[in-house]
Amino acid sequence: MKQSCANSANDRPVHKDQTSGPLARRQLLALLAALPVIGKSAAVLAANNEGDRNGMITNLLADLPDASAEEVFEPLLELRGVRLERITSQGQVTPEGDWYDQEQDEWVMVLEGAARLLVEGDGELDMGPGDSVFLPAHRRHRVTWTDPDQQTVWLALHVWPRNG
């Protein structure tokens, strides 16, 4: 099932996909492969990324940080114009009255746990494992709830506009 909300600010829709398992992984791989970065696809660069885990399989649900006191943001991949990060939450919300209003597009998926995301003008989205949402740049949004009894693990892909 797909829920699409009109974006009155710039006519770009906010999409929430309720998918899980292999389909969700295929969506992410297709999205990464479609991003031109320095003449190569982000997927190829991710596979060849120099770093502590060069060539090793990484399980995004293993070795989770303790998020009981504060939300934890961990960069997984940073390339020109692209950042992929794992976010771990446990009961945290965006402070009342604050909104994320970002310069970049963001695609976010809940890998584990549960959360509620408020998109300005479109209402709240209940998100669970496999659910994803695309938020165009400057689409104001805030987290209104994450499960206080278990960790919520997000995968967030940020894509900045190309100059020129």
GROMACS .gro file of C-alpha atoms in nm:
model
  164
    1MET     CA    1   0.000   0.000   0.000
    2LYS     CA    2   0.128   0.346  -0.083
    3GLN     CA    3   0.008   0.667   0.080
    4SER     CA    4   0.078   0.986  -0.114
    5CYS     CA    5   0.023   1.330   0.031
    6ALA     CA    6   0.010   1.648  -0.178
    7ASN     CA    7   0.279   1.900  -0.098
    8SER     CA    8   0.119   2.243  -0.121
    9ALA     CA    9   0.457   2.415  -0.078
   10ASN     CA   10   0.616   2.297  -0.402
   11ASP     CA   11   0.381   2.040  -0.566
   12ARG     CA   12   0.627   1.757  -0.494
   13PRO     CA   13   0.449   1.470  -0.320
   14VAL     CA   14   0.545   1.308   0.005
   15HIS     CA   15   0.534   0.931  -0.040
   16LYS     CA   16   0.505   0.667   0.227
   17ASP     CA   17   0.565   0.311   0.112
   18GLN     CA   18   0.460   0.023   0.331
   19THR     CA   19   0.700  -0.244   0.218
   20SER     CA   20   0.919  -0.488   0.394
   21GLY     CA   21   1.181  -0.751   0.337
   22PRO     CA   22   1.343  -0.798  -0.004
   23LEU     CA   23   1.126  -0.533  -0.175
   24ALA     CA   24   1.242  -0.262   0.067
   25ARG     CA   25   1.606  -0.362   0.017
   26ARG     CA   26   1.559  -0.358  -0.361
   27GLN     CA   27   1.408  -0.007  -0.336
   28LEU     CA   28   1.711   0.120  -0.146
   29LEU     CA   29   1.959  -0.046  -0.384
   30ALA     CA   30   1.772   0.091  -0.685
   31LEU     CA   31   1.771   0.439  -0.530
   32LEU     CA   32   2.144   0.424  -0.455
   33ALA     CA   33   2.227   0.289  -0.801
   34ALA     CA   34   2.030   0.573  -0.963
   35LEU     CA   35   2.232   0.846  -0.789
   36PRO     CA   36   2.513   0.976  -1.008
   37VAL     CA   37   2.809   1.056  -0.783
   38ILE     CA   38   3.149   1.155  -0.926
   39GLY     CA   39   3.090   0.955  -1.243
   40LYS     CA   40   3.003   0.630  -1.061
   41SER     CA   41   2.689   0.509  -0.893
   42ALA     CA   42   2.662   0.545  -0.517
   43ALA     CA   43   2.609   0.169  -0.491
   44VAL     CA   44   2.946   0.099  -0.654
   45LEU     CA   45   3.119   0.357  -0.436
   46ALA     CA   46   2.952   0.214  -0.126
   47ALA     CA   47   3.080  -0.132  -0.213
   48ASN     CA   48   3.432   0.006  -0.263
   49ASN     CA   49   3.422   0.258   0.022
   50GLU     CA   50   3.757   0.287   0.202
   51GLY     CA   51   3.713   0.264   0.576
   52ASP     CA   52   3.717   0.042   0.879
   53ARG     CA   53   3.479  -0.211   0.724
   54ASN     CA   54   3.621  -0.221   0.371
   55GLY     CA   55   3.477  -0.525   0.195
   56MET     CA   56   3.296  -0.653   0.506
   57ILE     CA   57   2.926  -0.724   0.539
   58THR     CA   58   2.754  -0.488   0.780
   59ASN     CA   59   2.432  -0.575   0.963
   60LEU     CA   60   2.245  -0.250   1.030
   61LEU     CA   61   2.057  -0.410   1.321
   62ALA     CA   62   2.370  -0.538   1.500
   63ASP     CA   63   2.576  -0.349   1.757
   64LEU     CA   64   2.307  -0.089   1.819
   65PRO     CA   65   2.410   0.202   2.040
   66ASP     CA   66   2.225   0.278   2.364
   67ALA     CA   67   1.963   0.537   2.270
   68SER     CA   68   1.778   0.543   2.602
   69ALA     CA   69   1.924   0.885   2.697
   70GLU     CA   70   1.949   1.048   2.353
   71GLU     CA   71   1.901   0.973   1.986
   72VAL     CA   72   2.216   0.846   1.811
   73PHE     CA   73   2.309   0.946   1.452
   74GLU     CA   74   2.576   0.731   1.282
   75PRO     CA   75   2.702   0.813   0.932
   76LEU     CA   76   2.737   0.500   0.717
   77LEU     CA   77   2.839   0.658   0.388
   78GLU     CA   78   2.928   1.014   0.294
   79LEU     CA   79   2.995   1.116  -0.064
   80ARG     CA   80   2.964   1.443  -0.249
   81GLY     CA   81   2.595   1.533  -0.225
   82VAL     CA   82   2.490   1.213  -0.044
   83ARG     CA   83   2.485   1.098   0.318
   84LEU     CA   84   2.347   0.767   0.443
   85GLU     CA   85   2.302   0.731   0.818
   86ARG     CA   86   2.160   0.498   1.079
   87ILE     CA   87   1.953   0.669   1.347
   88THR     CA   88   1.867   0.493   1.671
   89SER     CA   89   1.585   0.633   1.887
   90GLN     CA   90   1.411   0.520   2.202
   91GLY     CA   91   1.131   0.749   2.316
   92GLN     CA   92   1.282   1.067   2.167
   93VAL     CA   93   1.071   1.321   1.978
   94THR     CA   94   1.139   1.650   1.805
   95PRO     CA   95   1.094   1.925   2.069
   96GLU     CA   96   0.749   2.087   2.064
   97GLY     CA   97   0.743   2.377   1.818
   98ASP     CA   98   1.062   2.263   1.637
   99TRP     CA   99   1.055   2.134   1.279
  100TYR     CA  100   1.311   1.981   1.047
  101ASP     CA  101   1.334   2.211   0.741
  102GLN     CA  102   1.629   2.076   0.548
  103GLU     CA  103   1.818   2.197   0.241
  104GLN     CA  104   1.833   1.840   0.107
  105ASP     CA  105   1.585   1.572   0.004
  106GLU     CA  106   1.552   1.288   0.254
  107TRP     CA  107   1.434   0.930   0.219
  108VAL     CA  108   1.389   0.752   0.550
  109MET     CA  109   1.292   0.396   0.640
  110VAL     CA  110   1.215   0.235   0.975
  111LEU     CA  111   1.414  -0.089   0.994
  112GLU     CA  112   1.305  -0.191   1.343
  113GLY     CA  113   1.071  -0.050   1.609
  114ALA     CA  114   0.796   0.208   1.561
  115ALA     CA  115   0.764   0.582   1.515
  116ARG     CA  116   0.522   0.856   1.421
  117LEU     CA  117   0.623   1.133   1.181
  118LEU     CA  118   0.422   1.455   1.137
  119VAL     CA  119   0.453   1.612   0.792
  120GLU     CA  120   0.331   1.971   0.791
  121GLY     CA  121  -0.003   1.997   0.614
  122ASP     CA  122  -0.037   1.622   0.570
  123GLY     CA  123  -0.088   1.483   0.919
  124GLU     CA  124   0.088   1.202   1.101
  125LEU     CA  125   0.235   0.889   0.948
  126ASP     CA  126   0.257   0.576   1.165
  127MET     CA  127   0.575   0.395   1.068
  128GLY     CA  128   0.692   0.043   1.145
  129PRO     CA  129   0.951  -0.198   1.002
  130GLY     CA  130   0.978  -0.161   0.626
  131ASP     CA  131   0.786   0.167   0.604
  132SER     CA  132   0.961   0.447   0.416
  133VAL     CA  133   0.885   0.807   0.331
  134PHE     CA  134   1.039   1.053   0.084
  135LEU     CA  135   1.057   1.412   0.206
  136PRO     CA  136   1.155   1.673  -0.055
  137ALA     CA  137   1.387   1.956   0.050
  138HIS     CA  138   1.216   2.211   0.277
  139ARG     CA  139   0.925   1.976   0.347
  140ARG     CA  140   0.879   2.053   0.717
  141HIS     CA  141   0.844   1.748   0.938
  142ARG     CA  142   0.894   1.635   1.295
  143VAL     CA  143   0.907   1.311   1.493
  144THR     CA  144   0.610   1.305   1.734
  145TRP     CA  145   0.666   0.960   1.887
  146THR     CA  146   0.917   0.676   1.899
  147ASP     CA  147   0.861   0.361   2.101
  148PRO     CA  148   0.992   0.418   2.455
  149ASP     CA  149   1.007   0.043   2.527
  150GLN     CA  150   1.229  -0.064   2.236
  151GLN     CA  151   1.479   0.091   2.003
  152THR     CA  152   1.362   0.233   1.673
  153VAL     CA  153   1.624   0.201   1.400
  154TRP     CA  154   1.597   0.432   1.099
  155LEU     CA  155   1.793   0.436   0.776
  156ALA     CA  156   1.809   0.790   0.634
  157LEU     CA  157   1.940   0.889   0.293
  158HIS     CA  158   2.006   1.263   0.242
  159VAL     CA  159   2.060   1.393  -0.112
  160TRP     CA  160   2.168   1.753  -0.174
  161PRO     CA  161   2.083   1.929  -0.501
  162ARG     CA  162   2.354   1.944  -0.763
  163ASN     CA  163   2.503   2.284  -0.832
  164GLY     CA  164   2.498   2.386  -1.196
   0.00000   0.00000   0.00000
